[in-house]
Amino acid sequence: MRLLATEAPPRIDGKLDDAAWQRAPVFDNFTQYLPQDKRPAPDGYRTTVQVVVDDTGISFGIRAFDPRPDEIRAPLARRDQVRRDQDFVSIVLDPVGTRRSAQFVRVNAAGVVGDGMFIADSDNEDFSPDFEVDAAVQRLPDGYSLEIRLPLLALRYPYSGGNPWRLMVTRSIPRDVSTLLVSAPLTKDALNFITELQEIDGLSEPGSSVTDAVRDRSFLSVRPEITARTRRSKDADSSQRESEISLSADIKWRPRADWVFDATLNPDFSQVELDVPQLAGNTRFALSAPEKRAFFLESTDVLDLPLAAFYSRAVTDPRWGLRATWRGNQADATALSLQDSGGGLILRPGPYGTDVAAQNGRSQASLARGRWHADSFTVGGLLSQRDYGSARGSGRSNQVAGADVLWRASDQEQFRLRGLLSDTRALFDAQGAPVGGAAESGQHFFASWWKRTSEWNLTAETSHVSPRFRNDNGFVDQAGVRSLQAEAVRRYGETKLPGFTAYEFETFVWAQQRNALADVSKNAANPAITAGEVVTRRVHTGVWLAASHNTEAWVQLRFDAERAGAGRRLHSVPTVASGYGVNPAPWFPRLNLELEMGKRLDVEADRVGQGAVWMAEVQLRGSMANGWGWESTQKVNQGFVNADAGSNANDRGLRSLTDTAAQWLGVLHFDARNSLRAVWQGSHYRRAADPQAGLAADASQSHTTSLVFQHRFGLGRSLSLGASRQTSRPGQQESTEAFAKLSYELDR
């Protein structure tokens, strides 16, 4: 694909009528990737791409022809909700040129933007990062056209000696058969989605490189934010009210192409989004949540760490933070440090559960990460520290050092090794107060293998997490275990089944076993753990298929065994699980159903009973006569265990415990920049009394309601007005809040 260098950038209005588009080369060689790869684009669905670059940005002009334009699906939606049930075009751009990672920008036929990063090593699509994007769409009698522009100063690439930039353009055509077209020779045999990105010709002509022209240009962005809020909280015994006005800021400085510096001061992260509630009533291990804060999302491909090595949400309430990121041709690095005011939890994992300690005091969270790249190797290192300072006593800290290696043996096979060592001199009780004790050290080792062929997808991995491994800047929910797992997936491709055709059909077997490592407990309430004791054993086998209307369906037989605690019985808990997802209609973009039935372990009672876990999610959307659009998403999870084996005969068949979580999210879009979002979510947990197990009846519930109006007038520029209410029982706790927030990004 070849571009045109121009002095006059096109106006981004969706119309391909600028002088630059009249002269730019046209590329139209698209092929199918979905539902079947290696096939030509459907008749009538021609797609053309043109690329022009000037000294400030790179622009893409795309024409999407459609023989049935009345069927184009172009809903108003939230940012990053551009999915395959919509007509969209995306650009996948790798300015480093190594195909290890790539930025992507999706724009649907209504002009809604979704963006993020592809990471090749994990074949992961991450919508969390947001980029500076200018995009516009024009609907036409025979399809639509769109323009996308990315400022060169917002892209990340080496200062010198870099590889040619690489690109792939994709187009989604959702009809009865959902089709994805690609501009690169990508097939389903590839190990990841960006393995076939093509070079952009003409970007770095000798003596006239546009990227060289801006590599020394400085870029500064300051986004101040002012928030005014009033809160009222009360419980059964007291009530209090407070009001505040706070000023915060995010600062980004790019002195030249390969360096980026970030700073955050007193950031306010409330009311951004509410995390979907998760079932936790019968769960022994801590649950993680995705990151949504911009400071941590800069150059996520450079960080490229699992949660065990770095979990940004371990930093609960930063007062300030600094970060530097460098990107070279064969190496990259990032370092950050934040002062955390506390209010979160410190994880203390074991083989059978995750204990937590309150993080009440101030601490300093710091991390340094660097990588060196060769053609088939990546070698990385990590240093991490959580310093609790004088508030916790002299020398109270948690430190972690690690190294990792990724070897790409071929385009279809890769190996990964990772090792972490920890030294912990900060021990706390459940209330977060320092406790005495000798320093603790531990290790976390991980190795994996992944191979993909035209017929098979094979993976194997093993890990060793010692009993005293801790990482207060990471997320480690289980320690003191050795794990081994493997999966074999047989790929059959297009398969005719009774009554329909599956575009993809797979059978699989997955097995995992975790054994405890020897641990001599210092607490009489926790018995010593015997080496080799089976914590969990899981064997899953089943089928998976994909069909028309974005249908995905799977069925599994699960032959599992679990142990509730050290020295206890290993229980057999066989189940049958299934899932079904479909895009029934343009107004009904998604239905997801999951069900697992069979034996379930009641962890607290150390008893197995009949039970189930189920989930139902329904997404609806539509438009109104005045041009407004609306979205509605309803999701319910429930898990329960009946009091069967080992209980009194009169109680058998009754619910021993029930855990329910639900969320409704509704959005009214007045236009692409103005919206009103409402969220209701709740969780309910109920346990019946069980005298035989020594358990009293228990019940708890919490509810949150949030209403937020937001007006966006540019990337990083918005005004939000909202209110929320939270209640929890028991304790009769209730809190309400009203707020106004103004963010305004200033660029230079």
XYZ file of C-alpha atoms in Angstrom:
748
model
C 0.000 0.000 0.000
C 1.514 3.335 -1.107
C 0.803 6.787 0.317
C 0.995 10.341 -0.976
C 3.001 13.036 0.798
C 1.251 16.403 0.645
C 1.622 19.860 2.134
C -2.135 20.429 2.416
C -3.866 17.929 4.718
C -7.443 16.961 3.826
C -10.331 18.394 5.772
C -11.798 15.631 7.925
C -15.496 15.748 7.016
C -16.030 12.277 5.528
C -16.039 13.591 1.957
C -13.267 12.376 -0.305
C -13.274 15.552 -2.407
C -10.033 17.216 -1.280
C -7.213 17.707 -3.777
C -5.046 15.203 -1.905
C -7.567 12.389 -2.485
C -7.677 13.144 -6.201
C -3.933 12.377 -6.448
C -3.415 9.669 -3.818
C -2.939 6.056 -5.006
C -5.974 3.790 -4.558
C -5.739 0.350 -2.948
C -8.686 -2.033 -3.293
C -7.280 -5.557 -2.942
C -9.386 -6.870 -0.045
C -10.038 -10.526 0.808
C -12.230 -12.306 3.338
C -10.982 -13.211 6.779
C -14.402 -14.046 8.241
C -16.490 -16.131 7.961
C -14.071 -18.027 5.676
C -10.571 -16.831 4.941
C -8.687 -16.829 1.616
C -11.824 -15.944 -0.359
C -12.578 -12.845 -2.464
C -14.767 -10.042 -1.146
C -18.501 -10.528 -1.844
C -19.770 -9.061 -5.097
C -20.661 -5.391 -4.825
C -18.766 -4.766 -1.576
C -15.728 -3.052 -3.051
C -13.553 -1.182 -0.547
C -10.926 1.403 -1.494
C -8.219 2.916 0.697
C -6.077 5.988 0.182
C -3.378 7.254 2.539
C -1.904 10.751 2.622
C 0.633 12.202 5.033
C 1.655 15.759 5.800
C 4.017 17.234 8.354
C 1.412 17.017 11.129
C -0.593 13.856 10.567
C -1.423 10.725 8.598
C -4.913 10.534 7.050
C -6.912 7.640 5.627
C -9.690 7.991 3.084
C -11.891 4.923 2.710
C -14.812 4.264 0.392
C -17.111 1.375 1.344
C -19.433 0.394 -1.495
C -22.598 -1.483 -0.544
C -25.237 -2.914 -2.915
C -27.793 -2.879 -0.057
C -27.162 0.492 1.648
C -30.502 0.371 3.487
C -29.126 -2.565 5.508
C -26.048 -0.697 6.768
C -25.969 -0.898 10.549
C -24.860 2.486 11.879
C -26.001 2.925 15.498
C -24.947 5.653 17.896
C -22.983 3.953 20.642
C -20.499 4.644 23.418
C -16.839 5.033 22.556
C -15.112 1.657 22.222
C -18.433 -0.120 21.646
C -17.855 -0.506 17.892
C -18.350 -4.253 17.491
C -18.863 -6.748 14.692
C -22.641 -6.315 14.770
C -22.050 -2.897 13.110
C -20.754 -1.703 9.758
C -17.302 -0.274 10.423
C -13.876 0.259 8.928
C -10.720 -0.018 11.008
C -7.092 0.843 10.497
C -4.448 -1.244 12.262
C -1.181 0.718 12.331
C 2.264 -0.336 13.563
C 4.599 2.712 13.477
C 7.476 0.656 14.929
C 7.185 -1.798 12.042
C 7.961 -4.987 13.973
C 4.416 -6.445 14.120
C 4.765 -6.965 17.877
C 1.958 -4.499 18.601
C -0.288 -2.109 16.701
C -2.722 0.718 17.362
C -6.188 0.243 15.941
C -8.996 2.696 15.268
C -12.494 1.550 14.347
C -15.089 3.960 13.003
C -18.634 2.757 12.397
C -20.941 4.121 9.723
C -22.378 6.635 12.221
C -18.930 8.050 13.074
C -18.571 6.360 16.482
C -14.944 5.597 17.372
C -13.456 2.545 19.052
C -9.699 2.321 19.541
C -7.014 0.460 21.417
C -3.961 -1.788 21.066
C -3.327 -5.224 19.613
C -0.594 -7.193 21.411
C 0.811 -9.919 19.183
C 2.345 -12.152 21.876
C -1.028 -12.786 23.507
C -3.195 -12.087 20.424
C -5.065 -9.682 22.678
C -7.301 -6.776 21.626
C -7.312 -4.087 24.341
C -9.864 -1.259 24.043
C -8.633 0.546 27.182
C -6.198 3.055 25.561
C -7.728 6.075 23.815
C -5.845 7.913 21.087
C -6.120 11.316 19.540
C -8.393 10.550 16.582
C -10.286 12.804 14.196
C -12.877 10.913 12.141
C -15.957 11.686 10.055
C -18.392 9.654 7.927
C -20.666 10.478 4.987
C -23.567 8.188 4.084
C -23.944 7.770 0.318
C -26.568 6.206 -1.974
C -24.212 3.266 -2.641
C -22.505 2.900 0.753
C -20.471 5.335 2.825
C -17.136 7.107 2.901
C -15.021 8.071 5.866
C -11.853 9.875 6.800
C -9.611 9.081 9.761
C -6.697 11.236 10.864
C -4.006 10.496 13.451
C -1.553 13.276 14.440
C 2.054 12.172 13.929
C 2.940 13.716 17.269
C 0.548 11.314 19.002
C 2.160 8.218 17.467
C 5.028 6.324 19.092
C 8.033 5.293 17.020
C 11.851 5.188 17.346
C 13.873 8.361 16.889
C 16.054 6.800 14.197
C 16.827 3.490 12.537
C 13.239 2.254 12.680
C 11.550 -0.237 10.373
C 8.995 0.757 7.720
C 5.569 1.488 9.151
C 3.019 -1.295 8.651
C -0.727 -1.200 8.086
C -3.830 -3.320 7.661
C -7.329 -1.997 6.926
C -10.379 -4.074 7.801
C -14.068 -3.711 7.015
C -16.997 -5.263 8.873
C -20.186 -6.098 6.933
C -22.782 -7.520 9.349
C -25.654 -9.190 7.518
C -27.101 -12.674 7.957
C -23.523 -13.784 7.429
C -21.138 -11.446 9.241
C -18.157 -10.729 6.990
C -14.787 -9.210 7.833
C -12.587 -8.073 4.945
C -8.849 -7.414 5.291
C -6.298 -5.626 3.131
C -3.478 -8.019 4.102
C -3.088 -11.753 3.325
C -4.216 -12.763 6.825
C -5.523 -16.290 7.433
C -6.885 -18.108 10.457
C -3.709 -20.167 10.613
C -1.778 -17.096 11.800
C -0.638 -17.046 15.411
C -2.047 -13.530 15.886
C -4.175 -10.926 14.120
C -1.338 -8.558 13.172
C 1.194 -11.014 11.817
C 0.599 -9.974 8.176
C 0.611 -6.153 8.434
C 1.931 -4.710 5.165
C 4.590 -2.041 4.670
C 3.448 1.487 3.828
C 5.413 2.565 0.772
C 6.479 6.179 0.331
C 6.499 7.168 3.989
C 10.281 7.420 4.282
C 11.580 8.353 0.840
C 15.313 9.268 0.922
C 15.781 12.885 1.949
C 12.072 13.597 2.334
C 10.829 11.497 5.233
C 7.786 13.124 6.795
C 8.349 11.202 10.029
C 11.905 12.556 10.222
C 10.477 16.067 9.864
C 8.521 15.755 13.113
C 10.751 13.454 15.152
C 12.363 16.432 16.933
C 9.162 18.390 17.379
C 8.002 18.788 20.973
C 4.405 18.096 21.992
C 2.833 19.129 25.309
C -0.665 18.329 26.496
C -2.084 19.617 29.794
C -5.530 18.488 30.866
C -6.712 20.281 33.996
C -9.860 18.998 35.633
C -12.050 20.621 38.236
C -14.581 18.611 40.211
C -17.209 19.876 42.598
C -19.087 17.334 44.677
C -21.228 16.977 47.724
C -21.557 13.726 49.645
C -23.811 12.455 52.372
C -23.246 9.169 54.176
C -25.084 7.558 57.031
C -25.522 4.302 58.869
C -27.724 3.113 61.685
C -25.893 5.296 64.241
C -24.587 8.409 62.506
C -24.787 10.695 59.506
C -22.310 13.096 57.926
C -22.174 15.481 54.978
C -19.229 17.021 53.144
C -18.636 19.177 50.090
C -15.424 19.809 48.195
C -13.960 21.354 45.102
C -10.819 19.662 43.837
C -8.416 20.515 41.065
C -6.408 17.855 39.269
C -4.342 17.607 36.110
C -2.853 15.130 33.666
C 0.241 16.269 31.756
C 1.846 14.587 28.745
C 5.085 15.836 27.175
C 6.700 14.299 24.104
C 10.039 16.080 23.644
C 10.816 13.987 20.570
C 9.501 10.905 18.800
C 10.920 8.235 21.115
C 10.284 9.802 24.544
C 7.004 10.438 26.395
C 6.682 11.831 29.934
C 3.420 11.653 31.900
C 2.411 13.269 35.166
C -0.819 13.089 37.119
C -1.709 15.329 40.061
C -4.531 14.520 42.471
C -6.479 12.591 39.805
C -10.199 12.051 40.305
C -11.235 8.677 38.910
C -14.784 8.438 40.238
C -17.825 8.248 37.989
C -15.830 7.127 34.964
C -17.528 3.730 34.798
C -18.918 1.309 37.333
C -17.271 -2.107 37.358
C -19.669 -4.924 36.604
C -20.373 -6.742 39.905
C -18.936 -10.250 40.180
C -20.054 -13.314 42.103
C -17.885 -13.504 45.214
C -19.986 -15.238 47.865
C -18.582 -18.731 47.240
C -15.194 -17.609 45.916
C -12.030 -18.090 47.948
C -9.803 -15.965 45.748
C -9.644 -12.230 45.080
C -11.177 -10.914 41.844
C -9.417 -8.483 39.504
C -10.988 -5.623 37.540
C -9.884 -3.929 34.285
C -7.924 -0.670 34.230
C -9.655 2.474 32.903
C -7.295 5.289 33.964
C -5.390 7.089 31.198
C -2.124 7.474 33.153
C -1.608 3.706 33.167
C -2.658 3.201 29.539
C 0.193 5.035 27.824
C 2.240 2.577 25.716
C 0.648 -0.546 27.183
C 2.587 -2.609 24.666
C 5.876 -1.541 26.306
C 4.650 -2.568 29.761
C 3.343 -5.956 28.500
C 3.154 -7.622 31.923
C 0.756 -10.153 33.451
C -1.253 -9.158 36.525
C 1.085 -11.128 38.792
C 3.902 -8.724 37.819
C 1.936 -5.457 37.724
C -1.679 -4.616 38.544
C -2.246 -0.889 38.232
C -5.446 -0.959 40.281
C -3.333 -1.900 43.289
C -2.699 1.864 43.342
C -6.000 2.947 44.850
C -5.919 6.717 45.366
C -2.803 8.389 43.916
C -1.928 11.921 45.076
C 0.588 12.296 42.268
C 2.383 10.150 39.743
C 5.255 10.426 37.250
C 6.068 8.221 34.291
C 8.667 8.114 31.496
C 8.496 5.880 28.401
C 11.189 5.391 25.763
C 10.921 3.476 22.513
C 13.904 2.524 20.360
C 14.423 0.371 17.305
C 15.526 -2.725 19.257
C 14.600 -1.814 22.829
C 11.971 0.011 24.871
C 11.429 0.894 28.521
C 9.026 2.573 30.916
C 9.278 3.659 34.560
C 6.645 5.068 36.881
C 6.212 6.101 40.494
C 3.034 7.132 42.323
C 2.203 8.172 45.867
C -0.874 6.258 46.968
C -3.040 7.707 49.739
C -4.397 4.247 50.510
C -7.889 2.943 51.033
C -7.424 -0.291 49.126
C -6.416 -3.824 50.027
C -3.114 -5.675 50.188
C -3.396 -9.276 48.964
C -1.912 -12.092 51.013
C -2.450 -15.200 48.870
C -2.332 -18.850 49.887
C -3.058 -22.136 48.092
C -6.682 -22.273 49.272
C -7.680 -18.618 49.385
C -6.651 -14.982 49.352
C -6.352 -13.159 52.652
C -6.374 -9.367 52.558
C -4.994 -6.582 54.719
C -6.338 -3.030 54.765
C -4.082 -0.475 53.094
C -4.887 2.445 55.385
C -1.657 4.411 55.150
C 0.278 6.240 52.481
C 2.737 4.319 50.283
C 4.940 4.821 47.234
C 4.409 2.453 44.291
C 7.266 2.320 41.765
C 7.993 0.183 38.714
C 10.706 0.014 36.032
C 10.357 -2.173 32.950
C 12.739 -2.624 30.009
C 12.903 -4.931 26.970
C 15.404 -5.784 24.234
C 14.159 -7.120 20.891
C 15.803 -9.280 18.242
C 14.143 -10.776 15.172
C 12.775 -13.779 17.045
C 13.608 -12.972 20.689
C 12.377 -10.481 23.257
C 14.178 -10.295 26.606
C 12.723 -8.155 29.391
C 13.420 -7.141 32.972
C 11.357 -5.746 35.842
C 11.996 -3.941 39.138
C 9.053 -3.136 41.408
C 8.777 -1.640 44.890
C 6.009 -0.731 47.309
C 7.494 1.495 50.052
C 5.280 2.093 53.089
C 7.711 4.588 54.622
C 7.689 6.020 58.121
C 3.925 5.619 58.422
C 4.521 1.853 58.553
C 7.836 1.840 60.351
C 11.386 2.043 59.102
C 12.282 -0.073 56.086
C 8.790 -1.489 55.527
C 8.579 -2.367 51.837
C 7.830 -5.041 49.257
C 10.295 -5.473 46.400
C 10.106 -7.631 43.282
C 12.681 -8.275 40.551
C 12.071 -10.338 37.465
C 13.068 -11.304 33.942
C 11.199 -12.763 30.967
C 12.032 -14.219 27.561
C 9.800 -14.639 24.527
C 11.058 -16.781 21.637
C 9.129 -16.853 18.372
C 10.337 -20.143 16.941
C 8.257 -19.571 13.779
C 5.170 -17.713 12.589
C 3.100 -20.496 14.174
C 5.021 -21.268 17.376
C 6.287 -19.352 20.400
C 7.736 -20.005 23.869
C 7.667 -17.741 26.935
C 9.596 -17.909 30.225
C 9.152 -15.572 33.193
C 10.628 -15.460 36.686
C 9.929 -13.120 39.628
C 11.659 -12.922 43.023
C 10.113 -11.050 45.956
C 11.424 -9.693 49.258
C 8.770 -8.520 51.732
C 9.573 -6.480 54.845
C 6.053 -5.136 55.301
C 3.638 -7.428 57.146
C 0.198 -6.313 58.329
C -2.768 -7.597 60.252
C -6.295 -7.569 58.810
C -6.807 -3.955 59.964
C -3.683 -2.814 58.139
C -1.528 -2.320 61.240
C 2.151 -3.377 61.024
C 2.995 -6.677 62.677
C 6.356 -8.128 63.584
C 8.079 -10.991 61.868
C 11.090 -11.830 59.793
C 11.321 -10.718 56.181
C 9.715 -13.107 53.703
C 11.021 -14.041 50.267
C 9.415 -15.958 47.434
C 9.523 -16.929 43.763
C 7.062 -16.931 40.870
C 8.082 -18.917 37.765
C 6.055 -19.410 34.593
C 6.678 -21.139 31.252
C 4.369 -21.572 28.253
C 4.344 -23.004 24.723
C 1.898 -22.147 21.943
C 1.707 -23.724 18.479
C -0.906 -23.207 15.784
C -1.332 -25.128 12.527
C -4.070 -25.415 9.935
C -5.664 -28.205 11.997
C -4.451 -27.767 15.577
C -4.048 -25.141 18.274
C -1.802 -26.510 21.022
C -0.827 -24.855 24.297
C 0.966 -25.962 27.448
C 2.089 -24.024 30.505
C 3.439 -24.565 33.967
C 3.919 -22.278 36.973
C 5.473 -22.383 40.427
C 4.438 -19.799 43.043
C 6.165 -20.244 46.397
C 4.198 -19.822 49.658
C 5.881 -16.515 50.575
C 5.779 -14.793 47.187
C 4.212 -11.330 47.473
C 3.822 -8.457 45.040
C 1.962 -5.463 46.453
C 2.127 -3.791 43.026
C 0.710 -6.888 41.346
C -2.290 -9.171 41.532
C -1.429 -12.576 42.983
C -4.546 -14.376 44.198
C -2.976 -17.790 44.843
C 0.474 -18.738 46.167
C 2.077 -21.897 47.479
C 1.042 -23.918 44.407
C 2.557 -25.624 41.406
C 0.369 -25.740 38.295
C 0.484 -27.662 35.025
C -2.035 -27.299 32.224
C -2.373 -28.172 28.540
C -4.960 -27.804 25.804
C -5.382 -29.409 22.389
C -7.883 -27.837 19.986
C -8.746 -29.660 16.762
C -9.818 -27.186 14.073
C -12.140 -28.487 11.344
C -12.933 -25.208 9.562
C -16.254 -24.982 7.711
C -18.472 -27.905 8.706
C -21.987 -28.852 7.622
C -24.142 -29.790 10.603
C -27.819 -30.844 10.711
C -29.848 -27.815 9.622
C -27.018 -25.282 9.278
C -23.376 -24.689 8.386
C -20.760 -23.835 10.992
C -18.104 -21.514 9.588
C -15.738 -22.683 12.283
C -15.979 -25.930 14.236
C -13.591 -27.137 16.933
C -13.284 -29.911 19.481
C -10.966 -29.570 22.439
C -9.543 -31.099 25.580
C -8.169 -28.931 28.394
C -6.604 -30.223 31.602
C -5.119 -28.497 34.629
C -3.815 -29.637 37.998
C -2.630 -27.500 40.894
C -0.737 -29.017 43.790
C 0.166 -27.339 47.047
C 3.762 -26.687 48.003
C 4.987 -27.519 51.489
C 4.365 -24.698 53.949
C 4.943 -24.890 57.704
C 2.360 -22.483 59.086
C 3.193 -20.166 61.961
C -0.484 -19.800 62.843
C -2.111 -22.603 64.793
C -5.460 -21.753 63.188
C -4.000 -22.689 59.789
C -2.567 -26.203 59.624
C 0.710 -26.927 57.881
C 0.305 -27.719 54.203
C 1.643 -30.979 52.864
C 3.681 -30.911 49.666
C 1.898 -32.400 46.661
C -1.626 -32.101 48.068
C -4.042 -31.602 45.140
C -5.770 -28.227 45.368
C -7.740 -28.512 42.110
C -7.870 -30.974 39.230
C -9.800 -30.015 36.092
C -10.444 -31.847 32.824
C -12.734 -30.183 30.273
C -13.686 -31.537 26.862
C -16.217 -30.270 24.389
C -17.051 -28.544 21.115
C -17.161 -24.922 19.939
C -18.613 -23.471 16.754
C -19.267 -20.183 15.003
C -22.129 -19.646 12.559
C -24.279 -16.938 10.968
C -25.533 -13.887 12.888
C -22.237 -13.823 14.817
C -23.316 -17.002 16.565
C -20.962 -18.730 18.975
C -21.977 -21.885 20.830
C -20.115 -24.372 22.995
C -20.744 -27.385 25.216
C -18.314 -28.844 27.747
C -18.140 -31.841 30.025
C -16.134 -30.859 33.094
C -14.609 -33.527 35.313
C -13.295 -31.408 38.172
C -12.142 -32.004 41.737
C -11.579 -29.375 44.446
C -10.328 -29.224 48.004
C -11.744 -26.560 50.340
C -8.697 -26.357 52.579
C -5.466 -27.957 53.697
C -5.898 -31.536 54.882
C -9.532 -31.661 53.840
C -11.234 -34.057 51.467
C -10.745 -33.767 47.691
C -14.303 -33.526 46.337
C -15.374 -34.642 42.885
C -17.517 -31.920 41.252
C -18.468 -32.997 37.704
C -20.610 -30.548 35.704
C -21.986 -29.883 32.238
C -21.457 -26.363 30.884
C -22.740 -24.610 27.780
C -22.813 -21.179 26.225
C -24.631 -19.454 23.388
C -24.163 -16.013 21.877
C -25.940 -14.525 18.882
C -26.739 -11.237 17.124
C -30.464 -11.759 16.481
C -31.250 -8.415 14.778
C -29.926 -4.859 14.292
C -32.047 -3.709 17.258
C -30.972 -6.777 19.269
C -27.175 -6.748 18.866
C -26.334 -9.417 21.409
C -27.764 -12.245 23.448
C -25.335 -14.184 25.646
C -26.327 -17.175 27.758
C -24.112 -19.426 29.884
C -25.054 -22.309 32.164
C -23.077 -24.778 34.272
C -24.987 -27.503 36.129
C -23.927 -30.398 38.316
C -22.054 -30.790 41.570
C -20.687 -27.664 43.267
C -18.461 -27.289 46.295
C -19.801 -25.177 49.148
C -16.428 -23.909 50.332
C -17.421 -22.718 53.812
C -19.351 -25.896 54.618
C -16.764 -28.150 52.904
C -19.657 -30.025 51.338
C -20.774 -30.841 47.791
C -24.319 -30.324 46.616
C -26.267 -30.011 43.396
C -25.963 -26.518 42.028
C -25.534 -24.259 39.050
C -23.994 -21.037 37.818
C -25.798 -19.135 35.070
C -25.467 -15.847 33.238
C -27.819 -13.997 30.902
C -26.933 -10.822 29.020
C -29.235 -8.936 26.654
C -28.183 -5.894 24.636
C -30.794 -3.749 22.889
C -30.538 -0.532 20.923
C -32.565 1.664 18.631
C -33.100 5.113 17.200
C -35.790 7.739 17.642
C -37.549 9.983 15.159
C -35.561 13.039 16.266
C -32.253 11.286 15.522
C -31.532 10.278 19.098
C -30.222 6.790 19.777
C -30.452 4.538 22.804
C -28.693 1.484 24.245
C -29.819 -0.874 26.973
C -27.734 -3.703 28.432
C -29.042 -6.084 31.075
C -26.836 -8.681 32.726
C -27.600 -11.155 35.521
C -25.280 -13.743 37.132
C -26.352 -16.255 39.728
C -24.725 -19.185 41.464
C -26.293 -21.519 44.020
C -25.618 -24.738 45.886
C -28.302 -27.018 47.309
C -27.949 -28.691 50.713
C -27.610 -32.266 49.480
C -24.919 -34.697 50.530
C -24.000 -34.678 54.188
C -26.875 -32.489 55.333
C -30.002 -33.395 57.251
C -32.545 -35.313 55.191
C -35.183 -32.623 55.809
C -32.912 -29.974 54.291
C -31.861 -31.830 51.189
C -32.781 -29.989 47.989
C -33.030 -26.619 49.758
C -30.646 -23.809 48.858
C -27.553 -23.814 51.028
C -26.377 -20.549 49.492
C -27.402 -18.216 46.690
C -25.218 -15.492 45.174
C -26.682 -13.042 42.636
C -25.202 -10.056 40.793
C -27.028 -7.884 38.263
C -26.448 -4.717 36.261
C -28.556 -2.567 33.945
C -26.864 0.083 31.836
C -28.890 2.462 29.688
C -27.554 5.234 27.462
C -29.526 7.902 25.626
C -27.459 9.447 22.810
C -28.644 12.905 21.832
C -25.886 12.948 19.202
C -22.291 11.717 18.894
C -21.126 14.153 21.620
C -23.977 14.303 24.150
C -25.313 11.389 26.156
C -27.166 10.493 29.342
C -26.044 7.292 31.061
C -27.932 5.454 33.785
C -26.581 2.454 35.700
C -28.219 0.272 38.301
C -26.401 -2.658 39.789
C -26.862 -4.859 42.791
C -25.513 -7.941 44.510
C -27.304 -10.284 46.905
C -25.841 -13.084 48.997
C -27.825 -15.432 51.216
C -26.739 -18.493 53.215
C -29.044 -20.799 55.115
C -28.127 -21.872 58.646
C -26.197 -25.137 58.733
C -25.717 -26.355 62.343
C -23.878 -29.475 61.187
C -21.200 -27.348 59.522
C -21.304 -24.749 62.317
C -22.575 -22.000 59.978
C -25.161 -19.421 61.004
C -27.628 -17.877 58.588
C -26.164 -14.921 56.728
C -27.425 -12.388 54.214
C -26.020 -9.257 52.613
C -26.923 -7.003 49.740
C -25.713 -3.827 48.064
C -27.159 -1.548 45.412
C -25.721 1.291 43.349
C -27.588 3.735 41.128
C -25.782 6.261 38.944
C -26.998 8.915 36.488
C -24.470 10.911 34.443
C -24.892 13.432 31.628
C -21.787 14.010 29.525
C -20.992 16.509 26.816
C -17.796 15.858 24.823
C -16.331 18.726 22.853
C -13.085 17.090 21.799
C -10.710 14.368 22.915
C -9.913 14.984 26.575
C -12.513 17.762 26.760
C -15.798 17.057 28.464
C -18.361 18.273 30.957
C -20.062 15.726 33.206
C -22.947 16.185 35.624
C -24.170 13.322 37.738
C -25.467 11.770 40.909
C -25.173 8.373 42.540
C -26.578 6.447 45.486
C -25.131 3.391 47.217
C -26.719 1.224 49.907
C -25.521 -1.896 51.671
C -27.004 -4.262 54.215
C -26.428 -5.235 56.963
C -25.193 -2.116 58.664
C -27.833 0.093 57.056
C -25.106 2.008 55.235
C -26.109 4.568 52.637
C -24.229 7.220 50.689
C -25.324 9.715 48.055
C -23.247 12.010 45.879
C -23.829 14.780 43.358
C -20.970 16.080 41.233
C -19.952 18.310 38.339
C -16.693 17.717 36.480
C -15.020 19.762 33.754
C -12.008 18.438 31.786
C -10.251 20.538 29.171
C -7.154 19.463 27.276
C -4.696 22.120 26.163
C -2.190 21.174 23.460
C 0.965 22.839 22.265
